[in-house]
PDB file of C-alpha atoms in Angstrom:
ATOM      1  CA  UNK A1401      24.387  13.938 -10.856  1.00 54.00           C
ATOM      2  CA  UNK A1402      23.194  12.028 -13.008  1.00 63.00           C
ATOM      3  CA  UNK A1403      25.814  12.259 -15.889  1.00 70.00           C
ATOM      4  CA  UNK A1404      28.270  10.479 -13.878  1.00 73.00           C
ATOM      5  CA  UNK A1405      26.251   7.320 -14.153  1.00 79.00           C
ATOM      6  CA  UNK A1406      25.991   4.517 -17.275  1.00 78.00           C
ATOM      7  CA  UNK A1407      22.547   3.296 -16.004  1.00 82.00           C
ATOM      8  CA  UNK A1408      19.741   4.726 -13.110  1.00 77.00           C
ATOM      9  CA  UNK A1409      17.329   1.410 -11.227  1.00 74.00           C
ATOM     10  CA  UNK A1410      14.008   3.263  -9.841  1.00 67.00           C
ATOM     11  CA  UNK A1411      11.674   1.028  -8.078  1.00 67.00           C
ATOM     12  CA  UNK A1412       9.061   1.072  -9.985  1.00 66.00           C
ATOM     13  CA  UNK A1413       7.585   2.245 -13.136  1.00 68.00           C
ATOM     14  CA  UNK A1414       6.720   6.328 -11.655  1.00 67.00           C
ATOM     15  CA  UNK A1415       9.295   6.649 -10.961  1.00 68.00           C
ATOM     16  CA  UNK A1416      10.186   5.398 -14.617  1.00 64.00           C
ATOM     17  CA  UNK A1417       7.591   8.590 -15.734  1.00 70.00           C
ATOM     18  CA  UNK A1418       9.100  11.067 -13.618  1.00 73.00           C
ATOM     19  CA  UNK A1419      12.714  10.653 -13.991  1.00 72.00           C
ATOM     20  CA  UNK A1420      13.029  10.542 -18.386  1.00 78.00           C
ATOM     21  CA  UNK A1421      11.422  13.943 -18.184  1.00 81.00           C
ATOM     22  CA  UNK A1422      14.409  14.618 -17.024  1.00 81.00           C
ATOM     23  CA  UNK A1423      17.215  11.963 -17.722  1.00 81.00           C
ATOM     24  CA  UNK A1424      18.305  10.023 -20.845  1.00 80.00           C
ATOM     25  CA  UNK A1425      15.330   7.348 -20.645  1.00 81.00           C
ATOM     26  CA  UNK A1426      18.435   4.738 -22.633  1.00 78.00           C
ATOM     27  CA  UNK A1427      19.422   5.493 -18.734  1.00 73.00           C
ATOM     28  CA  UNK A1428      16.844   4.297 -17.273  1.00 71.00           C
ATOM     29  CA  UNK A1429      15.180   1.272 -16.692  1.00 75.00           C
ATOM     30  CA  UNK A1430      13.270   0.380 -13.827  1.00 72.00           C
ATOM     31  CA  UNK A1431      13.381  -2.717 -11.139  1.00 67.00           C
ATOM     32  CA  UNK A1432      10.540  -3.481  -8.223  1.00 67.00           C
ATOM     33  CA  UNK A1433      11.531  -3.803  -4.824  1.00 70.00           C
ATOM     34  CA  UNK A1434      11.454  -7.216  -3.644  1.00 67.00           C
ATOM     35  CA  UNK A1435      10.599  -7.366  -0.009  1.00 67.00           C
ATOM     36  CA  UNK A1436      11.355  -8.891   3.024  1.00 63.00           C
ATOM     37  CA  UNK A1437       8.349  -9.936   4.788  1.00 56.00           C
ATOM     38  CA  UNK A1438       7.527 -12.965   4.689  1.00 58.00           C
ATOM     39  CA  UNK A1439       6.601 -15.141   1.545  1.00 52.00           C
ATOM     40  CA  UNK A1440       3.993 -17.762   1.843  1.00 56.00           C
ATOM     41  CA  UNK A1441       1.890 -17.194   4.345  1.00 62.00           C
ATOM     42  CA  UNK A1442      -0.427 -19.492   5.289  1.00 64.00           C
ATOM     43  CA  UNK A1443      -3.647 -18.000   2.509  1.00 65.00           C
ATOM     44  CA  UNK A1444      -6.359 -17.040   4.888  1.00 66.00           C
ATOM     45  CA  UNK A1445      -9.967 -15.386   4.817  1.00 69.00           C
ATOM     46  CA  UNK A1446     -11.066 -13.662   8.587  1.00 69.00           C
ATOM     47  CA  UNK A1447     -13.803 -14.302   9.347  1.00 67.00           C
ATOM     48  CA  UNK A1448     -15.521 -13.933  12.545  1.00 73.00           C
ATOM     49  CA  UNK A1449     -19.075 -12.888  11.651  1.00 71.00           C
ATOM     50  CA  UNK A1450     -18.888 -10.252  14.764  1.00 81.00           C
ATOM     51  CA  UNK A1451     -15.856  -8.124  13.539  1.00 88.00           C
ATOM     52  CA  UNK A1452     -14.694  -6.672  10.401  1.00 94.00           C
ATOM     53  CA  UNK A1453     -10.815  -5.518  10.797  1.00 95.00           C
ATOM     54  CA  UNK A1454      -9.545  -3.055   7.850  1.00 96.00           C
ATOM     55  CA  UNK A1455      -5.779  -2.217   7.997  1.00 96.00           C
ATOM     56  CA  UNK A1456      -4.017   1.649   7.042  1.00 97.00           C
ATOM     57  CA  UNK A1457       0.034   1.323   8.076  1.00 93.00           C
ATOM     58  CA  UNK A1458       2.350   3.511   7.770  1.00 86.00           C
ATOM     59  CA  UNK A1459       3.855   7.049   8.621  1.00 85.00           C
ATOM     60  CA  UNK A1460       2.406   9.585  10.175  1.00 86.00           C
ATOM     61  CA  UNK A1461       2.659  12.235   7.491  1.00 87.00           C
ATOM     62  CA  UNK A1462      -0.055  13.517   5.742  1.00 89.00           C
ATOM     63  CA  UNK A1463       0.675  12.422   1.961  1.00 90.00           C
ATOM     64  CA  UNK A1464       0.231   9.118   3.307  1.00 92.00           C
ATOM     65  CA  UNK A1465      -3.719   9.541   2.886  1.00 94.00           C
ATOM     66  CA  UNK A1466      -5.391   9.024   6.632  1.00 96.00           C
ATOM     67  CA  UNK A1467      -8.722  11.696   6.091  1.00 97.00           C
ATOM     68  CA  UNK A1468      -9.501   9.135   3.040  1.00 98.00           C
ATOM     69  CA  UNK A1469      -9.484   6.564   5.888  1.00 98.00           C
ATOM     70  CA  UNK A1470     -11.316   7.670   8.485  1.00 98.00           C
ATOM     71  CA  UNK A1471     -13.355  10.312   6.364  1.00 98.00           C
ATOM     72  CA  UNK A1472     -15.276   7.050   4.881  1.00 98.00           C
ATOM     73  CA  UNK A1473     -15.806   5.079   8.259  1.00 98.00           C
ATOM     74  CA  UNK A1474     -17.643   8.120   8.698  1.00 98.00           C
ATOM     75  CA  UNK A1475     -20.187   7.337   5.795  1.00 98.00           C
ATOM     76  CA  UNK A1476     -20.237   3.682   6.222  1.00 98.00           C
ATOM     77  CA  UNK A1477     -21.462   4.956  10.360  1.00 97.00           C
ATOM     78  CA  UNK A1478     -23.129   7.012   8.649  1.00 98.00           C
ATOM     79  CA  UNK A1479     -24.377   3.847   6.687  1.00 97.00           C
ATOM     80  CA  UNK A1480     -25.386   1.441   9.743  1.00 97.00           C
ATOM     81  CA  UNK A1481     -21.961  -0.284   9.794  1.00 95.00           C
ATOM     82  CA  UNK A1482     -21.300  -0.518  13.459  1.00 92.00           C
ATOM     83  CA  UNK A1483     -19.477  -4.195  12.390  1.00 94.00           C
ATOM     84  CA  UNK A1484     -16.338  -1.998  10.370  1.00 96.00           C
ATOM     85  CA  UNK A1485     -13.617  -1.360  12.247  1.00 97.00           C
ATOM     86  CA  UNK A1486     -10.054   0.995  11.418  1.00 98.00           C
ATOM     87  CA  UNK A1487      -6.957   0.109  12.527  1.00 97.00           C
ATOM     88  CA  UNK A1488      -3.660   2.727  11.963  1.00 95.00           C
ATOM     89  CA  UNK A1489      -0.368   1.763  12.523  1.00 93.00           C
ATOM     90  CA  UNK A1490       1.704   4.040  12.086  1.00 81.00           C
ATOM     91  CA  UNK A1491       5.470   5.567  13.367  1.00 69.00           C
ATOM     92  CA  UNK A1492       5.985   8.008  15.373  1.00 60.00           C
ATOM     93  CA  UNK A1493      10.189   8.909  15.433  1.00 53.00           C
ATOM     94  CA  UNK A1494      12.384  11.252  13.784  1.00 51.00           C
ATOM     95  CA  UNK A1495       9.096  12.634  12.538  1.00 50.00           C
ATOM     96  CA  UNK A1496       8.264  15.556  11.981  1.00 54.00           C
ATOM     97  CA  UNK A1497       5.305  15.751  10.974  1.00 50.00           C
ATOM     98  CA  UNK A1498       3.619  14.107  14.242  1.00 62.00           C
ATOM     99  CA  UNK A1499       3.418  17.091  16.975  1.00 70.00           C
ATOM    100  CA  UNK A1500       0.997  17.681  15.103  1.00 84.00           C
ATOM    101  CA  UNK A1501      -0.719  15.847  12.400  1.00 86.00           C
ATOM    102  CA  UNK A1502      -0.948  12.837  14.978  1.00 85.00           C
ATOM    103  CA  UNK A1503      -3.824  16.323  16.487  1.00 87.00           C
ATOM    104  CA  UNK A1504      -5.378  16.468  13.814  1.00 92.00           C
ATOM    105  CA  UNK A1505      -6.213  12.832  13.153  1.00 93.00           C
ATOM    106  CA  UNK A1506      -7.653  12.510  16.346  1.00 93.00           C
ATOM    107  CA  UNK A1507      -9.533  16.020  16.210  1.00 96.00           C
ATOM    108  CA  UNK A1508     -11.278  14.816  13.192  1.00 97.00           C
ATOM    109  CA  UNK A1509     -11.831  10.990  14.705  1.00 97.00           C
ATOM    110  CA  UNK A1510     -13.200  13.221  17.346  1.00 97.00           C
ATOM    111  CA  UNK A1511     -15.069  15.454  15.810  1.00 97.00           C
ATOM    112  CA  UNK A1512     -17.175  12.716  13.670  1.00 97.00           C
ATOM    113  CA  UNK A1513     -17.804  10.503  17.023  1.00 97.00           C
ATOM    114  CA  UNK A1514     -15.577   7.515  15.748  1.00 98.00           C
ATOM    115  CA  UNK A1515     -13.803   6.620  18.413  1.00 96.00           C
ATOM    116  CA  UNK A1516     -15.354   3.235  18.890  1.00 96.00           C
ATOM    117  CA  UNK A1517     -14.780   2.132  15.494  1.00 96.00           C
ATOM    118  CA  UNK A1518     -10.597   3.709  14.788  1.00 97.00           C
ATOM    119  CA  UNK A1519      -7.377   2.254  17.359  1.00 96.00           C
ATOM    120  CA  UNK A1520      -4.802   3.786  17.142  1.00 90.00           C
ATOM    121  CA  UNK A1521      -2.175   1.526  17.558  1.00 87.00           C
ATOM    122  CA  UNK A1522       1.455   3.632  16.816  1.00 71.00           C
ATOM    123  CA  UNK A1523       3.727   1.145  16.421  1.00 75.00           C
ATOM    124  CA  UNK A1524       3.426  -2.372  15.844  1.00 83.00           C
ATOM    125  CA  UNK A1525       6.828  -5.326  16.217  1.00 84.00           C
ATOM    126  CA  UNK A1526       4.367  -7.464  15.038  1.00 88.00           C
ATOM    127  CA  UNK A1527       2.663  -7.100  11.451  1.00 86.00           C
ATOM    128  CA  UNK A1528       2.474 -10.046  10.534  1.00 85.00           C
ATOM    129  CA  UNK A1529       0.746 -11.713  14.297  1.00 87.00           C
ATOM    130  CA  UNK A1530      -1.863  -7.542  13.207  1.00 90.00           C
ATOM    131  CA  UNK A1531      -2.460  -8.668   9.931  1.00 90.00           C
ATOM    132  CA  UNK A1532      -4.453 -12.648  10.746  1.00 88.00           C
ATOM    133  CA  UNK A1533      -6.992 -10.553  12.442  1.00 90.00           C
ATOM    134  CA  UNK A1534      -7.766  -8.947   9.680  1.00 92.00           C
ATOM    135  CA  UNK A1535      -9.944  -8.356   5.969  1.00 93.00           C
ATOM    136  CA  UNK A1536      -8.509  -5.663   4.890  1.00 96.00           C
ATOM    137  CA  UNK A1537      -5.546  -3.258   4.256  1.00 96.00           C
ATOM    138  CA  UNK A1538      -5.680   0.120   2.546  1.00 98.00           C
ATOM    139  CA  UNK A1539      -3.033   2.211   0.811  1.00 97.00           C
ATOM    140  CA  UNK A1540      -4.739   5.909   0.541  1.00 97.00           C
ATOM    141  CA  UNK A1541      -1.248   7.826  -0.212  1.00 94.00           C
ATOM    142  CA  UNK A1542      -1.868  10.472  -1.574  1.00 93.00           C
ATOM    143  CA  UNK A1543       1.034   9.387  -4.352  1.00 87.00           C
ATOM    144  CA  UNK A1544       3.042   6.452  -2.971  1.00 86.00           C
ATOM    145  CA  UNK A1545       6.727   5.746  -5.035  1.00 80.00           C
ATOM    146  CA  UNK A1546       6.162   1.716  -4.673  1.00 73.00           C
ATOM    147  CA  UNK A1547       4.188   0.688  -1.511  1.00 77.00           C
ATOM    148  CA  UNK A1548       5.638  -2.407   0.634  1.00 80.00           C
ATOM    149  CA  UNK A1549       2.821  -2.111   2.722  1.00 87.00           C
ATOM    150  CA  UNK A1550       0.728  -2.949  -0.056  1.00 91.00           C
ATOM    151  CA  UNK A1551       2.718  -5.884  -1.328  1.00 88.00           C
ATOM    152  CA  UNK A1552       2.910  -7.064   2.753  1.00 88.00           C
ATOM    153  CA  UNK A1553      -1.171  -7.146   2.669  1.00 91.00           C
ATOM    154  CA  UNK A1554      -1.485  -9.195  -0.035  1.00 91.00           C
ATOM    155  CA  UNK A1555       1.249 -11.431   0.208  1.00 86.00           C
ATOM    156  CA  UNK A1556      -0.422 -11.896   4.035  1.00 88.00           C
ATOM    157  CA  UNK A1557      -4.046 -13.086   2.494  1.00 89.00           C
ATOM    158  CA  UNK A1558      -5.773  -9.477   2.691  1.00 93.00           C
ATOM    159  CA  UNK A1559      -7.799  -7.795   0.004  1.00 95.00           C
ATOM    160  CA  UNK A1560      -5.727  -4.665  -0.479  1.00 96.00           C
ATOM    161  CA  UNK A1561      -8.019  -1.468  -1.857  1.00 98.00           C
ATOM    162  CA  UNK A1562      -5.932   0.967  -2.875  1.00 97.00           C
ATOM    163  CA  UNK A1563      -5.021   5.352  -4.250  1.00 97.00           C
ATOM    164  CA  UNK A1564      -5.266   5.283  -7.907  1.00 96.00           C
ATOM    165  CA  UNK A1565      -2.303   7.021  -7.583  1.00 93.00           C
ATOM    166  CA  UNK A1566       1.176   6.232  -8.136  1.00 88.00           C
ATOM    167  CA  UNK A1567       3.186   2.758  -8.041  1.00 86.00           C
ATOM    168  CA  UNK A1568       0.179   1.788  -6.178  1.00 92.00           C
ATOM    169  CA  UNK A1569      -0.930   1.353  -9.887  1.00 90.00           C
ATOM    170  CA  UNK A1570       1.231  -0.774 -10.339  1.00 87.00           C
ATOM    171  CA  UNK A1571       0.674  -2.990  -8.119  1.00 89.00           C
ATOM    172  CA  UNK A1572      -2.479  -3.414  -8.067  1.00 95.00           C
ATOM    173  CA  UNK A1573      -5.150  -4.444 -10.844  1.00 95.00           C
ATOM    174  CA  UNK A1574      -8.168  -3.604 -10.582  1.00 97.00           C
ATOM    175  CA  UNK A1575     -10.880  -5.517  -9.562  1.00 97.00           C
ATOM    176  CA  UNK A1576      -8.108  -8.319  -9.912  1.00 96.00           C
ATOM    177  CA  UNK A1577      -5.471  -8.775  -7.270  1.00 95.00           C
ATOM    178  CA  UNK A1578      -7.295  -5.869  -5.454  1.00 97.00           C
ATOM    179  CA  UNK A1579      -9.450  -3.134  -5.603  1.00 98.00           C
ATOM    180  CA  UNK A1580      -8.038   0.549  -6.322  1.00 98.00           C
ATOM    181  CA  UNK A1581     -10.816   4.035  -5.457  1.00 98.00           C
ATOM    182  CA  UNK A1582     -10.511   7.970  -6.625  1.00 98.00           C
ATOM    183  CA  UNK A1583      -7.352   9.121  -4.226  1.00 97.00           C
ATOM    184  CA  UNK A1584      -9.154  12.252  -2.387  1.00 97.00           C
ATOM    185  CA  UNK A1585     -12.315  10.876  -2.578  1.00 98.00           C
ATOM    186  CA  UNK A1586     -13.447   8.959   0.863  1.00 98.00           C
ATOM    187  CA  UNK A1587     -16.883   8.466  -0.843  1.00 98.00           C
ATOM    188  CA  UNK A1588     -15.514   6.221  -3.083  1.00 98.00           C
ATOM    189  CA  UNK A1589     -13.277   4.094  -1.230  1.00 98.00           C
ATOM    190  CA  UNK A1590     -15.903   4.142   1.543  1.00 98.00           C
ATOM    191  CA  UNK A1591     -18.212   2.999  -1.242  1.00 98.00           C
ATOM    192  CA  UNK A1592     -15.521  -0.021  -2.438  1.00 98.00           C
ATOM    193  CA  UNK A1593     -14.971  -1.109   1.396  1.00 97.00           C
ATOM    194  CA  UNK A1594     -18.769  -1.586   1.241  1.00 97.00           C
ATOM    195  CA  UNK A1595     -18.660  -4.217  -1.994  1.00 96.00           C
ATOM    196  CA  UNK A1596     -16.188  -5.806   0.020  1.00 95.00           C
ATOM    197  CA  UNK A1597     -18.478  -6.368   3.156  1.00 94.00           C
ATOM    198  CA  UNK A1598     -21.063  -7.434   1.496  1.00 94.00           C
ATOM    199  CA  UNK A1599     -20.028  -9.776  -1.072  1.00 93.00           C
ATOM    200  CA  UNK A1600     -17.588 -12.643   1.100  1.00 90.00           C
ATOM    201  CA  UNK A1601     -17.396 -14.414  -2.371  1.00 91.00           C
ATOM    202  CA  UNK A1602     -15.470 -11.026  -3.927  1.00 94.00           C
ATOM    203  CA  UNK A1603     -13.314 -10.220  -1.855  1.00 93.00           C
ATOM    204  CA  UNK A1604     -11.824 -14.167  -1.067  1.00 92.00           C
ATOM    205  CA  UNK A1605     -11.008 -14.781  -4.613  1.00 94.00           C
ATOM    206  CA  UNK A1606      -9.584 -10.739  -5.984  1.00 95.00           C
ATOM    207  CA  UNK A1607      -7.216 -11.245  -1.486  1.00 94.00           C
ATOM    208  CA  UNK A1608      -6.724 -15.486  -2.799  1.00 92.00           C
ATOM    209  CA  UNK A1609      -5.375 -13.750  -6.469  1.00 93.00           C
ATOM    210  CA  UNK A1610      -3.235 -11.278  -4.529  1.00 92.00           C
ATOM    211  CA  UNK A1611      -1.890 -13.492  -2.648  1.00 89.00           C
ATOM    212  CA  UNK A1612      -0.687 -15.441  -5.165  1.00 86.00           C
ATOM    213  CA  UNK A1613       0.743 -12.678  -7.380  1.00 87.00           C
ATOM    214  CA  UNK A1614       2.832 -11.767  -5.296  1.00 83.00           C
ATOM    215  CA  UNK A1615       4.002 -14.675  -4.605  1.00 78.00           C
ATOM    216  CA  UNK A1616       5.689 -15.041  -8.359  1.00 76.00           C
ATOM    217  CA  UNK A1617       6.455 -10.932  -8.860  1.00 70.00           C
ATOM    218  CA  UNK A1618       7.734  -9.413  -5.553  1.00 66.00           C
ATOM    219  CA  UNK A1619      10.413 -11.477  -3.968  1.00 66.00           C
ATOM    220  CA  UNK A1620      14.097 -10.633  -2.761  1.00 69.00           C
ATOM    221  CA  UNK A1621      15.149 -13.276  -4.825  1.00 71.00           C
ATOM    222  CA  UNK A1622      13.890 -12.017  -8.182  1.00 72.00           C
ATOM    223  CA  UNK A1623      14.258  -8.583  -7.565  1.00 67.00           C
ATOM    224  CA  UNK A1624      18.310  -8.926  -6.569  1.00 72.00           C
ATOM    225  CA  UNK A1625      18.260 -11.343 -10.373  1.00 75.00           C
ATOM    226  CA  UNK A1626      17.037  -8.520 -12.704  1.00 72.00           C
ATOM    227  CA  UNK A1627      19.080  -5.334 -10.803  1.00 69.00           C
ATOM    228  CA  UNK A1628      22.144  -7.965 -11.274  1.00 67.00           C
ATOM    229  CA  UNK A1629      21.159  -8.665 -14.355  1.00 78.00           C
ATOM    230  CA  UNK A1630      21.373  -4.873 -15.356  1.00 72.00           C
ATOM    231  CA  UNK A1631      25.227  -4.244 -13.408  1.00 78.00           C
ATOM    232  CA  UNK A1632      26.157  -7.034 -15.769  1.00 76.00           C
ATOM    233  CA  UNK A1633      25.146  -6.555 -18.883  1.00 79.00           C
ATOM    234  CA  UNK A1634      26.150  -2.435 -17.691  1.00 75.00           C
ATOM    235  CA  UNK A1635      29.758  -3.499 -17.200  1.00 76.00           C
ATOM    236  CA  UNK A1636      29.796  -5.738 -20.033  1.00 77.00           C
ATOM    237  CA  UNK A1637      29.015  -2.799 -22.465  1.00 75.00           C
ATOM    238  CA  UNK A1638      31.584  -0.196 -20.255  1.00 69.00           C
ATOM    239  CA  UNK A1639      33.855   1.155 -23.003  1.00 61.00           C
ATOM    240  CA  UNK A1640      36.846   1.907 -20.091  1.00 52.00           C
ATOM    241  CA  UNK A1641      39.334   4.575 -21.367  1.00 50.00           C
TER     242      UNK A1641
END
């Protein structure tokens, strides 16, 4: 298929690295996605002393790594952090996994007696409104190719804690614009959440840096301009037979 293409645009460096194993590198270019979610939202730090809310957004499929978040909540509960609450928002539509995977997650929650600190939101129509009530957003995917959710959380003024794999590594500068944890290591994730919970000044600094970063790097306008530039240069350099 790539033999019929002059250039191939990929949405992340992670995808570029994967394609470069079988496609000539001079055909490839990585251009990050631009997002349609509202940018320029009022920056806020949720500081309700009675609640500390965490959001995990993603389709209910195994590669989104929900287990990491659930088991991290078990560790935090065992440590005595009773104010921390996890909200899981994910689509159920056209999902071949949902028949068993949702049950598996709910069984894991019940097995660890976490019903009082984890809420399933299922599909949410007003993500902006939901994020206004959050302090932290998680990206626990095993290997996300880009991570719209990551950018959306950052541009909503939340602290992002993401797995140290795939495209997430390109979006989060560890301890600068967010925090990275070892994917598959629920204790490491729990440690990161605890650090944010116990250090509100640090959390606000990280959230603000992530918020500013999204305002200039991942807009739809920037993406369209970059794609247009590649298309224009490709047509200009094309030799027609």
